[in-house]
Tab-separated table of C-alpha atoms in Angstrom:
chain	number	residue	atom	x	y	z
A	1	UNK	CA	-5.188	-16.663	-23.235
A	2	UNK	CA	-3.583	-13.256	-23.779
A	3	UNK	CA	-0.256	-12.772	-21.892
A	4	UNK	CA	0.986	-9.684	-20.842
A	5	UNK	CA	4.435	-9.440	-19.842
A	6	UNK	CA	6.120	-7.363	-17.131
A	7	UNK	CA	10.081	-7.314	-17.296
A	8	UNK	CA	11.475	-6.023	-13.890
A	9	UNK	CA	15.093	-5.146	-14.710
A	10	UNK	CA	16.501	-4.320	-10.954
A	11	UNK	CA	19.883	-4.314	-9.117
A	12	UNK	CA	19.728	-8.146	-7.804
A	13	UNK	CA	17.941	-9.382	-10.711
A	14	UNK	CA	15.707	-9.793	-13.605
A	15	UNK	CA	12.086	-10.857	-13.028
A	16	UNK	CA	9.644	-11.593	-15.663
A	17	UNK	CA	5.800	-12.042	-14.669
A	18	UNK	CA	3.209	-13.614	-17.485
A	19	UNK	CA	-0.356	-12.124	-16.528
A	20	UNK	CA	-3.128	-13.748	-18.305
A	21	UNK	CA	-5.677	-10.697	-18.701
A	22	UNK	CA	-8.464	-13.317	-19.506
A	23	UNK	CA	-8.474	-15.313	-16.473
A	24	UNK	CA	-6.812	-12.478	-14.331
A	25	UNK	CA	-4.300	-14.670	-13.151
A	26	UNK	CA	-0.486	-14.459	-12.996
A	27	UNK	CA	0.671	-17.566	-14.771
A	28	UNK	CA	4.455	-17.378	-14.403
A	29	UNK	CA	6.791	-15.840	-12.960
A	30	UNK	CA	10.824	-16.176	-13.463
A	31	UNK	CA	14.118	-14.605	-12.272
A	32	UNK	CA	17.771	-14.382	-13.083
A	33	UNK	CA	20.330	-13.012	-10.719
A	34	UNK	CA	22.811	-10.383	-11.488
A	35	UNK	CA	26.429	-9.558	-10.641
A	36	UNK	CA	27.108	-6.043	-9.099
A	37	UNK	CA	30.751	-4.429	-9.672
A	38	UNK	CA	31.496	-2.731	-6.239
A	39	UNK	CA	34.374	-0.572	-5.485
A	40	UNK	CA	35.345	1.107	-2.099
A	41	UNK	CA	35.198	4.476	-3.586
A	42	UNK	CA	31.392	3.858	-3.832
A	43	UNK	CA	31.226	2.697	-7.379
A	44	UNK	CA	28.218	0.417	-8.122
A	45	UNK	CA	28.045	-0.763	-11.970
A	46	UNK	CA	26.757	-3.401	-13.877
A	47	UNK	CA	27.116	-4.437	-17.593
A	48	UNK	CA	24.073	-3.632	-19.557
A	49	UNK	CA	24.492	-6.940	-21.398
A	50	UNK	CA	23.827	-8.736	-17.898
A	51	UNK	CA	20.513	-7.487	-18.460
A	52	UNK	CA	19.967	-8.833	-21.821
A	53	UNK	CA	21.297	-12.051	-20.907
A	54	UNK	CA	18.608	-12.370	-17.889
A	55	UNK	CA	15.872	-11.235	-20.223
A	56	UNK	CA	16.752	-13.893	-22.670
A	57	UNK	CA	16.802	-16.429	-19.567
A	58	UNK	CA	13.663	-15.562	-18.116
A	59	UNK	CA	11.976	-15.845	-21.688
A	60	UNK	CA	13.379	-19.421	-21.928
A	61	UNK	CA	11.927	-20.615	-18.827
A	62	UNK	CA	8.145	-19.811	-20.564
A	63	UNK	CA	6.912	-22.870	-22.587
A	64	UNK	CA	6.372	-22.557	-25.976
A	65	UNK	CA	2.768	-22.468	-25.686
A	66	UNK	CA	2.814	-19.278	-23.199
A	67	UNK	CA	5.658	-17.468	-25.566
A	68	UNK	CA	2.847	-17.792	-28.324
A	69	UNK	CA	0.164	-16.108	-26.255
A	70	UNK	CA	2.624	-12.830	-25.525
A	71	UNK	CA	0.651	-9.718	-26.755
A	72	UNK	CA	2.721	-6.930	-25.060
A	73	UNK	CA	5.844	-6.220	-22.985
A	74	UNK	CA	6.616	-3.698	-20.654
A	75	UNK	CA	9.835	-2.936	-18.710
A	76	UNK	CA	10.147	-1.584	-15.162
A	77	UNK	CA	13.585	-0.663	-14.663
A	78	UNK	CA	15.794	0.332	-11.766
A	79	UNK	CA	16.218	4.075	-11.855
A	80	UNK	CA	18.905	6.719	-12.263
A	81	UNK	CA	21.672	4.444	-14.152
A	82	UNK	CA	23.412	5.948	-16.993
A	83	UNK	CA	23.650	3.759	-20.146
A	84	UNK	CA	26.321	5.492	-22.878
A	85	UNK	CA	25.475	4.270	-26.337
A	86	UNK	CA	27.275	4.790	-29.386
A	87	UNK	CA	25.923	5.334	-33.091
A	88	UNK	CA	26.304	1.958	-33.816
A	89	UNK	CA	23.989	0.854	-30.699
A	90	UNK	CA	26.832	-0.475	-28.463
A	91	UNK	CA	27.351	0.645	-24.757
A	92	UNK	CA	30.652	2.136	-24.307
A	93	UNK	CA	31.286	1.672	-20.709
A	94	UNK	CA	29.703	-0.068	-17.709
A	95	UNK	CA	26.698	1.275	-16.605
A	96	UNK	CA	26.856	3.507	-13.264
A	97	UNK	CA	23.822	2.272	-11.181
A	98	UNK	CA	21.376	4.593	-8.775
A	99	UNK	CA	23.477	3.214	-5.964
A	100	UNK	CA	26.597	4.559	-6.963
A	101	UNK	CA	28.322	7.175	-4.811
A	102	UNK	CA	31.434	8.162	-6.631
A	103	UNK	CA	29.985	10.879	-7.989
A	104	UNK	CA	29.222	13.139	-5.121
A	105	UNK	CA	32.048	15.512	-6.550
A	106	UNK	CA	30.339	16.170	-9.673
A	107	UNK	CA	26.791	16.849	-8.161
A	108	UNK	CA	28.262	19.869	-6.370
A	109	UNK	CA	29.924	20.992	-9.339
A	110	UNK	CA	26.561	20.822	-11.392
A	111	UNK	CA	24.856	22.599	-8.334
A	112	UNK	CA	27.440	25.183	-8.119
A	113	UNK	CA	27.120	25.913	-11.940
A	114	UNK	CA	23.584	26.647	-11.545
A	115	UNK	CA	23.538	28.994	-8.497
A	116	UNK	CA	22.974	26.311	-5.800
A	117	UNK	CA	20.165	23.659	-4.515
A	118	UNK	CA	17.833	26.425	-4.568
A	119	UNK	CA	17.934	27.475	-7.940
A	120	UNK	CA	18.196	23.794	-8.973
A	121	UNK	CA	15.072	23.119	-7.851
A	122	UNK	CA	13.530	26.226	-9.171
A	123	UNK	CA	14.910	24.783	-12.916
A	124	UNK	CA	13.747	21.127	-12.378
A	125	UNK	CA	11.867	20.671	-9.240
A	126	UNK	CA	14.681	18.337	-7.683
A	127	UNK	CA	18.341	19.119	-6.285
A	128	UNK	CA	21.089	17.007	-7.879
A	129	UNK	CA	21.494	13.754	-5.723
A	130	UNK	CA	24.551	11.437	-6.139
A	131	UNK	CA	22.112	8.663	-7.127
A	132	UNK	CA	20.813	10.755	-9.826
A	133	UNK	CA	22.022	10.429	-13.509
A	134	UNK	CA	23.248	13.984	-13.863
A	135	UNK	CA	26.294	13.796	-11.746
A	136	UNK	CA	27.103	10.432	-13.846
A	137	UNK	CA	28.102	12.103	-17.288
A	138	UNK	CA	30.605	14.331	-16.027
A	139	UNK	CA	32.131	11.619	-14.106
A	140	UNK	CA	32.334	9.581	-16.980
A	141	UNK	CA	33.726	12.470	-19.112
A	142	UNK	CA	36.763	12.819	-16.730
A	143	UNK	CA	37.166	9.068	-15.906
A	144	UNK	CA	36.580	7.360	-19.266
A	145	UNK	CA	36.803	10.217	-21.700
A	146	UNK	CA	36.761	7.630	-24.808
A	147	UNK	CA	33.682	6.550	-23.920
A	148	UNK	CA	32.111	9.680	-23.273
A	149	UNK	CA	33.600	10.719	-26.727
A	150	UNK	CA	31.781	7.874	-28.652
A	151	UNK	CA	28.543	8.331	-26.941
A	152	UNK	CA	25.964	9.585	-29.164
A	153	UNK	CA	22.625	8.717	-26.932
A	154	UNK	CA	21.952	9.143	-23.013
A	155	UNK	CA	19.894	6.181	-22.021
A	156	UNK	CA	18.212	5.009	-18.944
A	157	UNK	CA	18.656	1.274	-17.913
A	158	UNK	CA	14.789	0.798	-19.211
A	159	UNK	CA	15.263	2.885	-21.757
A	160	UNK	CA	18.110	0.510	-23.037
A	161	UNK	CA	16.274	-2.706	-22.523
A	162	UNK	CA	13.494	-1.101	-24.611
A	163	UNK	CA	16.034	-0.103	-27.216
A	164	UNK	CA	17.297	-3.838	-27.328
A	165	UNK	CA	13.719	-5.076	-27.941
A	166	UNK	CA	12.849	-2.365	-30.730
A	167	UNK	CA	15.506	-0.848	-32.074
A	168	UNK	CA	14.243	2.501	-31.212
A	169	UNK	CA	15.331	5.011	-28.710
A	170	UNK	CA	13.209	6.739	-26.779
A	171	UNK	CA	11.954	7.531	-22.887
A	172	UNK	CA	9.124	8.460	-21.051
A	173	UNK	CA	8.306	11.066	-18.406
A	174	UNK	CA	8.438	8.921	-15.339
A	175	UNK	CA	11.938	7.466	-15.567
A	176	UNK	CA	13.223	10.529	-17.054
A	177	UNK	CA	12.098	12.830	-14.040
A	178	UNK	CA	15.017	10.778	-11.960
A	179	UNK	CA	17.641	12.113	-14.205
A	180	UNK	CA	18.077	15.377	-12.816
A	181	UNK	CA	17.494	17.312	-16.118
A	182	UNK	CA	14.011	16.971	-16.572
A	183	UNK	CA	11.939	19.825	-15.481
A	184	UNK	CA	9.175	18.308	-13.864
A	185	UNK	CA	6.853	21.013	-14.095
A	186	UNK	CA	6.809	21.683	-17.974
A	187	UNK	CA	8.024	18.223	-18.832
A	188	UNK	CA	10.809	19.353	-20.686
A	189	UNK	CA	14.439	19.176	-20.685
A	190	UNK	CA	16.176	22.307	-18.770
A	191	UNK	CA	18.695	23.889	-20.775
A	192	UNK	CA	20.307	25.329	-17.912
A	193	UNK	CA	21.385	21.934	-16.134
A	194	UNK	CA	22.440	20.284	-19.282
A	195	UNK	CA	24.473	23.261	-19.665
A	196	UNK	CA	25.857	22.964	-16.291
A	197	UNK	CA	26.556	19.105	-16.691
A	198	UNK	CA	28.204	19.696	-20.177
A	199	UNK	CA	29.355	23.158	-21.330
A	200	UNK	CA	31.311	21.897	-24.178
A	201	UNK	CA	28.576	19.538	-25.531
A	202	UNK	CA	25.160	19.878	-26.674
A	203	UNK	CA	23.567	17.115	-24.434
A	204	UNK	CA	19.918	17.561	-25.472
A	205	UNK	CA	20.892	16.058	-29.020
A	206	UNK	CA	22.146	12.925	-27.154
A	207	UNK	CA	18.872	12.689	-25.259
A	208	UNK	CA	15.987	10.456	-26.672
A	209	UNK	CA	12.614	11.866	-27.592
A	210	UNK	CA	9.880	11.735	-24.874
A	211	UNK	CA	7.006	9.599	-25.777
A	212	UNK	CA	3.459	9.809	-24.234
A	213	UNK	CA	2.541	6.705	-21.767
A	214	UNK	CA	-0.056	5.268	-24.309
A	215	UNK	CA	3.011	4.780	-27.131
A	216	UNK	CA	4.042	1.458	-28.214
A	217	UNK	CA	6.622	0.273	-30.635
A	218	UNK	CA	7.059	-2.995	-32.389
A	219	UNK	CA	8.948	-5.756	-31.528
A	220	UNK	CA	11.894	-6.023	-33.512
A	221	UNK	CA	12.671	-9.089	-35.654
A	222	UNK	CA	15.759	-9.568	-33.731
A	223	UNK	CA	14.782	-9.724	-30.683
A	224	UNK	CA	11.642	-11.659	-31.795
A	225	UNK	CA	13.539	-14.250	-32.645
A	226	UNK	CA	15.860	-14.459	-29.739
A	227	UNK	CA	13.015	-14.711	-27.321
A	228	UNK	CA	10.858	-16.770	-29.441
A	229	UNK	CA	7.948	-14.449	-29.804
A	230	UNK	CA	5.469	-13.479	-32.492
A	231	UNK	CA	6.427	-10.692	-34.441
A	232	UNK	CA	3.107	-8.931	-33.522
A	233	UNK	CA	4.098	-8.019	-29.808
A	234	UNK	CA	4.097	-4.661	-29.018
A	235	UNK	CA	6.322	-3.153	-26.345
A	236	UNK	CA	4.824	-0.626	-23.993
A	237	UNK	CA	6.823	2.960	-23.251
A	238	UNK	CA	7.686	1.390	-19.600
A	239	UNK	CA	9.109	3.027	-16.627
A	240	UNK	CA	11.014	3.383	-13.720
A	241	UNK	CA	10.589	0.649	-11.023
A	242	UNK	CA	9.092	3.341	-8.407
A	243	UNK	CA	6.577	4.341	-11.149
A	244	UNK	CA	5.631	0.844	-12.240
A	245	UNK	CA	5.173	0.008	-8.300
A	246	UNK	CA	2.667	2.656	-8.368
A	247	UNK	CA	0.646	0.925	-11.135
A	248	UNK	CA	1.168	-2.505	-9.703
A	249	UNK	CA	-0.468	-1.178	-6.394
A	250	UNK	CA	-3.371	0.603	-8.043
A	251	UNK	CA	-1.829	3.924	-7.229
A	252	UNK	CA	-3.081	5.823	-10.259
A	253	UNK	CA	-5.858	7.851	-8.628
A	254	UNK	CA	-5.476	10.677	-5.895
A	255	UNK	CA	-6.404	9.411	-2.611
A	256	UNK	CA	-4.036	6.212	-2.346
A	257	UNK	CA	-0.616	6.095	-0.815
A	258	UNK	CA	1.866	3.298	-1.189
A	259	UNK	CA	4.195	2.325	1.419
A	260	UNK	CA	7.162	0.342	1.160
A	261	UNK	CA	8.483	-1.283	4.223
A	262	UNK	CA	11.857	-2.634	3.025
A	263	UNK	CA	15.578	-1.699	3.995
A	264	UNK	CA	14.802	1.586	3.381
A	265	UNK	CA	11.115	3.095	3.502
A	266	UNK	CA	9.576	4.693	0.694
A	267	UNK	CA	6.366	6.806	0.340
A	268	UNK	CA	4.663	7.794	-2.766
A	269	UNK	CA	1.441	9.027	-4.259
A	270	UNK	CA	-0.219	9.918	-7.495
A	271	UNK	CA	-1.112	13.679	-8.293
A	272	UNK	CA	-2.667	15.323	-10.757
A	273	UNK	CA	-0.552	18.536	-10.793
A	274	UNK	CA	3.475	18.771	-9.976
A	275	UNK	CA	4.152	18.591	-6.263
A	276	UNK	CA	7.499	20.329	-5.640
A	277	UNK	CA	8.835	21.241	-2.456
A	278	UNK	CA	11.459	24.152	-2.560
A	279	UNK	CA	12.945	22.614	0.616
A	280	UNK	CA	13.396	19.530	-1.416
A	281	UNK	CA	12.095	17.189	1.193
A	282	UNK	CA	10.706	14.762	-1.448
A	283	UNK	CA	11.591	13.882	-4.997
A	284	UNK	CA	9.281	15.692	-7.347
A	285	UNK	CA	8.973	12.926	-10.011
A	286	UNK	CA	6.660	12.454	-12.761
A	287	UNK	CA	4.550	9.387	-12.709
A	288	UNK	CA	4.513	6.751	-15.717
A	289	UNK	CA	0.704	7.249	-15.835
A	290	UNK	CA	0.336	10.497	-16.972
A	291	UNK	CA	0.507	12.638	-13.594
A	292	UNK	CA	2.816	13.022	-11.374
A	293	UNK	CA	4.365	10.833	-8.521
A	294	UNK	CA	5.874	12.743	-5.357
A	295	UNK	CA	8.237	10.330	-3.603
A	296	UNK	CA	9.913	10.179	0.038
A	297	UNK	CA	12.714	7.848	0.984
A	298	UNK	CA	13.856	7.045	4.629
A	299	UNK	CA	16.917	4.941	4.989
A	300	UNK	CA	16.215	3.118	7.745
A	301	UNK	CA	12.916	0.731	8.114
A	302	UNK	CA	13.166	-2.692	8.585
A	303	UNK	CA	16.932	-2.347	9.058
A	304	UNK	CA	15.791	-0.867	12.693
A	305	UNK	CA	13.902	-4.216	13.506
A	306	UNK	CA	16.695	-6.071	11.775
A	307	UNK	CA	19.396	-4.482	14.053
A	308	UNK	CA	17.639	-4.849	17.164
A	309	UNK	CA	16.938	-8.328	16.477
A	310	UNK	CA	20.576	-8.897	15.975
A	311	UNK	CA	21.506	-7.183	19.067
A	312	UNK	CA	19.303	-9.701	21.170
A	313	UNK	CA	18.981	-12.632	18.988
A	314	UNK	CA	15.401	-12.165	18.152
A	315	UNK	CA	14.605	-15.039	15.728
A	316	UNK	CA	12.416	-14.497	12.814
A	317	UNK	CA	8.883	-14.741	13.379
A	318	UNK	CA	9.415	-14.101	17.114
A	319	UNK	CA	8.633	-10.163	16.465
A	320	UNK	CA	4.874	-10.427	16.456
A	321	UNK	CA	4.707	-11.973	20.214
A	322	UNK	CA	6.855	-9.315	21.364
A	323	UNK	CA	5.026	-6.642	20.012
A	324	UNK	CA	1.813	-8.308	21.990
A	325	UNK	CA	3.747	-8.013	25.160
A	326	UNK	CA	4.292	-4.479	25.014
A	327	UNK	CA	2.352	-1.598	24.648
A	328	UNK	CA	2.282	1.638	22.580
A	329	UNK	CA	4.993	4.036	23.394
A	330	UNK	CA	7.800	1.032	24.181
A	331	UNK	CA	7.533	1.859	27.847
A	332	UNK	CA	9.067	5.104	27.382
A	333	UNK	CA	12.088	4.104	24.792
A	334	UNK	CA	12.546	6.446	21.850
A	335	UNK	CA	14.540	4.962	18.873
A	336	UNK	CA	15.753	7.531	16.318
A	337	UNK	CA	16.757	4.919	13.963
A	338	UNK	CA	19.128	6.546	11.998
A	339	UNK	CA	21.776	3.452	11.411
A	340	UNK	CA	22.456	4.368	7.690
A	341	UNK	CA	22.039	8.091	7.898
A	342	UNK	CA	18.799	9.850	7.085
A	343	UNK	CA	17.356	11.413	3.878
A	344	UNK	CA	13.923	12.368	5.874
A	345	UNK	CA	15.007	14.823	7.152
A	346	UNK	CA	17.864	15.291	5.264
A	347	UNK	CA	20.963	14.096	7.920
A	348	UNK	CA	23.198	11.768	6.108
A	349	UNK	CA	25.618	11.885	8.821
A	350	UNK	CA	23.253	11.167	11.658
A	351	UNK	CA	23.317	7.665	13.568
A	352	UNK	CA	20.837	5.745	15.474
A	353	UNK	CA	20.099	7.024	19.132
A	354	UNK	CA	18.297	5.540	21.646
A	355	UNK	CA	16.707	7.317	24.871
A	356	UNK	CA	14.365	7.054	27.626
A	357	UNK	CA	16.126	3.819	29.073
A	358	UNK	CA	15.099	2.995	32.799
A	359	UNK	CA	15.478	-0.443	34.973
A	360	UNK	CA	12.006	-1.658	33.412
A	361	UNK	CA	12.006	-1.203	29.853
A	362	UNK	CA	15.679	-2.252	28.768
A	363	UNK	CA	14.011	-5.678	27.446
A	364	UNK	CA	13.980	-7.225	23.820
A	365	UNK	CA	10.427	-6.873	23.868
A	366	UNK	CA	10.591	-2.932	24.555
A	367	UNK	CA	13.465	-2.235	22.191
A	368	UNK	CA	12.178	-4.332	19.486
A	369	UNK	CA	8.919	-2.293	19.576
A	370	UNK	CA	10.791	1.314	19.941
A	371	UNK	CA	12.775	0.311	16.488
A	372	UNK	CA	9.078	-0.564	14.913
A	373	UNK	CA	7.934	2.839	16.329
A	374	UNK	CA	11.021	4.627	15.094
A	375	UNK	CA	10.975	3.361	11.607
A	376	UNK	CA	7.073	4.151	11.509
A	377	UNK	CA	7.320	7.622	13.056
A	378	UNK	CA	10.188	8.643	10.498
A	379	UNK	CA	7.436	7.393	7.471
A	380	UNK	CA	5.051	9.574	9.396
A	381	UNK	CA	6.966	12.653	9.250
A	382	UNK	CA	7.462	12.047	5.572
A	383	UNK	CA	3.786	11.759	5.257
A	384	UNK	CA	2.777	14.899	7.290
A	385	UNK	CA	4.883	16.939	4.718
A	386	UNK	CA	2.818	15.618	2.008
A	387	UNK	CA	-0.358	16.681	3.636
A	388	UNK	CA	1.197	19.948	4.240
A	389	UNK	CA	1.564	20.169	0.685
A	390	UNK	CA	-2.141	19.655	-0.102
A	391	UNK	CA	-2.314	16.153	-0.832
A	392	UNK	CA	-5.093	14.022	0.857
A	393	UNK	CA	-5.435	10.080	1.321
A	394	UNK	CA	-8.190	7.876	2.053
A	395	UNK	CA	-5.964	4.511	2.453
A	396	UNK	CA	-2.534	3.096	2.244
A	397	UNK	CA	-1.108	0.065	0.413
A	398	UNK	CA	2.025	-1.402	2.014
A	399	UNK	CA	4.577	-3.504	0.170
A	400	UNK	CA	8.082	-4.937	1.114
A	401	UNK	CA	9.449	-7.395	3.836
A	402	UNK	CA	7.800	-5.473	6.859
A	403	UNK	CA	4.660	-5.617	5.216
A	404	UNK	CA	4.229	-9.547	6.392
A	405	UNK	CA	3.961	-8.462	9.971
A	406	UNK	CA	0.259	-8.209	11.298
A	407	UNK	CA	1.605	-6.057	14.108
A	408	UNK	CA	3.190	-3.551	11.715
A	409	UNK	CA	0.350	-3.356	9.496
A	410	UNK	CA	-1.839	-2.717	12.649
A	411	UNK	CA	0.487	-0.148	13.725
A	412	UNK	CA	0.485	1.700	10.324
A	413	UNK	CA	-3.320	1.784	10.178
A	414	UNK	CA	-3.288	3.227	13.931
A	415	UNK	CA	-0.670	5.652	13.440
A	416	UNK	CA	-1.861	7.028	10.311
A	417	UNK	CA	-5.211	6.961	10.908
A	418	UNK	CA	-6.137	5.394	7.552
A	419	UNK	CA	-7.115	1.658	6.541
A	420	UNK	CA	-4.014	-0.251	5.331
A	421	UNK	CA	-4.285	-2.569	2.507
A	422	UNK	CA	-1.755	-5.264	0.782
A	423	UNK	CA	-1.961	-6.069	-2.777
A	424	UNK	CA	-2.947	-9.716	-3.758
A	425	UNK	CA	0.331	-9.402	-6.185
A	426	UNK	CA	3.679	-9.018	-4.235
A	427	UNK	CA	5.890	-8.345	-7.475
A	428	UNK	CA	4.464	-4.695	-7.588
A	429	UNK	CA	6.985	-3.721	-10.253
A	430	UNK	CA	6.694	-6.514	-12.440
A	431	UNK	CA	2.938	-6.416	-12.086
A	432	UNK	CA	2.598	-2.903	-12.776
A	433	UNK	CA	4.693	-3.065	-16.028
A	434	UNK	CA	2.033	-6.150	-17.081
A	435	UNK	CA	-0.851	-3.822	-16.655
A	436	UNK	CA	0.857	-0.775	-18.229
A	437	UNK	CA	1.323	-3.534	-21.251
A	438	UNK	CA	-2.446	-4.412	-21.434
A	439	UNK	CA	-3.829	-0.992	-20.960
A	440	UNK	CA	-0.952	0.302	-24.036
A	441	UNK	CA	-2.327	-2.673	-26.177
A	442	UNK	CA	-5.729	-2.008	-25.760
A	443	UNK	CA	-5.240	1.320	-26.551
A	444	UNK	CA	-3.226	0.663	-29.830
A	445	UNK	CA	-6.322	-1.477	-30.806
A	446	UNK	CA	-8.850	1.719	-30.049
A	447	UNK	CA	-9.943	0.682	-26.593
A	448	UNK	CA	-9.889	4.269	-25.020
A	449	UNK	CA	-10.318	3.136	-21.181
A	450	UNK	CA	-7.957	5.197	-19.064
A	451	UNK	CA	-5.073	3.133	-17.729
A	452	UNK	CA	-6.598	3.577	-14.100
A	453	UNK	CA	-9.756	2.253	-15.284
A	454	UNK	CA	-7.732	-0.882	-16.463
A	455	UNK	CA	-5.655	-1.031	-13.448
A	456	UNK	CA	-8.332	-0.617	-10.921
A	457	UNK	CA	-10.294	-3.415	-12.639
A	458	UNK	CA	-7.359	-6.046	-12.411
A	459	UNK	CA	-5.262	-5.162	-9.198
A	460	UNK	CA	-6.564	-6.784	-6.057
A	461	UNK	CA	-5.744	-6.686	-2.352
A	462	UNK	CA	-5.436	-9.742	-0.084
A	463	UNK	CA	-8.552	-9.131	2.206
A	464	UNK	CA	-7.540	-11.081	5.084
A	465	UNK	CA	-4.313	-8.455	5.353
A	466	UNK	CA	-5.982	-5.410	5.944
A	467	UNK	CA	-5.884	-3.361	8.791
A	468	UNK	CA	-8.486	-0.960	10.068
A	469	UNK	CA	-7.178	1.970	12.401
A	470	UNK	CA	-8.493	1.954	16.024
A	471	UNK	CA	-9.001	5.564	17.518
A	472	UNK	CA	-8.026	4.722	20.859
A	473	UNK	CA	-4.623	3.253	19.823
A	474	UNK	CA	-4.311	5.964	17.370
A	475	UNK	CA	-4.424	8.749	20.314
A	476	UNK	CA	-1.671	6.979	22.130
A	477	UNK	CA	0.696	6.944	18.972
A	478	UNK	CA	0.019	10.265	18.333
A	479	UNK	CA	0.971	11.256	21.719
A	480	UNK	CA	4.185	9.357	21.110
A	481	UNK	CA	4.985	10.424	17.961
A	482	UNK	CA	5.055	14.192	19.118
A	483	UNK	CA	7.613	12.811	21.556
A	484	UNK	CA	9.556	11.231	18.967
A	485	UNK	CA	9.555	14.675	17.034
A	486	UNK	CA	10.818	16.455	20.568
A	487	UNK	CA	14.095	14.130	20.529
A	488	UNK	CA	14.417	14.611	16.860
A	489	UNK	CA	14.377	18.511	16.576
A	490	UNK	CA	16.876	18.185	19.984
A	491	UNK	CA	19.425	15.939	18.517
A	492	UNK	CA	19.235	16.705	14.699
A	493	UNK	CA	21.342	19.568	14.975
A	494	UNK	CA	24.061	17.341	16.498
A	495	UNK	CA	24.220	15.793	12.945
A	496	UNK	CA	23.360	18.793	10.715
A	497	UNK	CA	26.045	20.272	8.394
């Protein structure tokens, strides 16, 4: 038995997935919950030590026999966090996370310094958003000046875990592209953006070297002792959670679209060229598999169906019957499901809006269908932007809580006109990290199979959950989608600016 470990260091928990490459089975999964520091000003922080404590706990849950069989580790980390580290390797401040919105002022200051959002996209491929790492540095300089002055390295969350595992400070292109200062076209740091972030300091000197995807490092003696692992274990380059989820869902070749139906909705795809949008409709990331990963996020996905369920007292498991009782179009109801504002399109001040109500369609079933359709139409709007950019797809891989709904899977297949598949392994990011570890270990041993070849050999679908598009229903959904767009264009200006 040869075990490959995927560590998923998220916001809510640390998860460990152990994959046996010989039997092609996940033989163990363990998790450890994390706390979150939250304040009314938008602060969302964690202590980096909490991640390490979680990792130690997860490895301790493996049997001694399992730990002895570990060959390599790869880390999937929550993106965009800022871990300031001093010369002695100590973290100098709490880690500001991707969901921290207290740095909006600093975002505006950085973009103003480089000449605005359009110029920012020209320089790096992305604007500076509040969630990205860039704005967290000037915020820390202002509010935690001692911690900032002591900082000698700027690390992302998965970089820091790799540092703890290996003693080496390094990063890779996928996670680094979410920092805000990597030019995704050239895969080099953007000097003008670094200057705008801190004009008094040479930030480039604090950035870790960028390493290729196939790079591995030795597990340090200290980490091996603490975790109870063999000294021969290698640590792969890892990546951000979206990048690892792409690997875990087989999204390592052109043509596959990964769709996450969670509280928010996410679409991302592999590309073998940079895919940058001048209007910044998507995040133009690099992948952690040697290519690029354009990503679109909608702010309201399962939150739409959950909100309607709460409104009408719809219980878990009743949604499928409500869908079956209604036809595409929800009897004329159209929901713009912008309960949390919206990012696609960029309408942060938007709110939910239901139109088309009459004496016959104001039923729980019609409202529930309208919620699911509205969330799906928002994703289709993002999909159309990808198609406009020249991307083409032959299948959709769905993950997240919404993927458990057979009705939703069929709706997506019909609306998008593509086969829908569900990965057999639900822990996409952790599984993707394990597969990267497997490939990188083989590469270090002289195996020249590509990452895509290895991933497609090991990633499997749950065939019972697949859905094929129905052309007749697809035509109906297409007409209702056009109605949705008309409502969006009419109501969107109310929330613009």
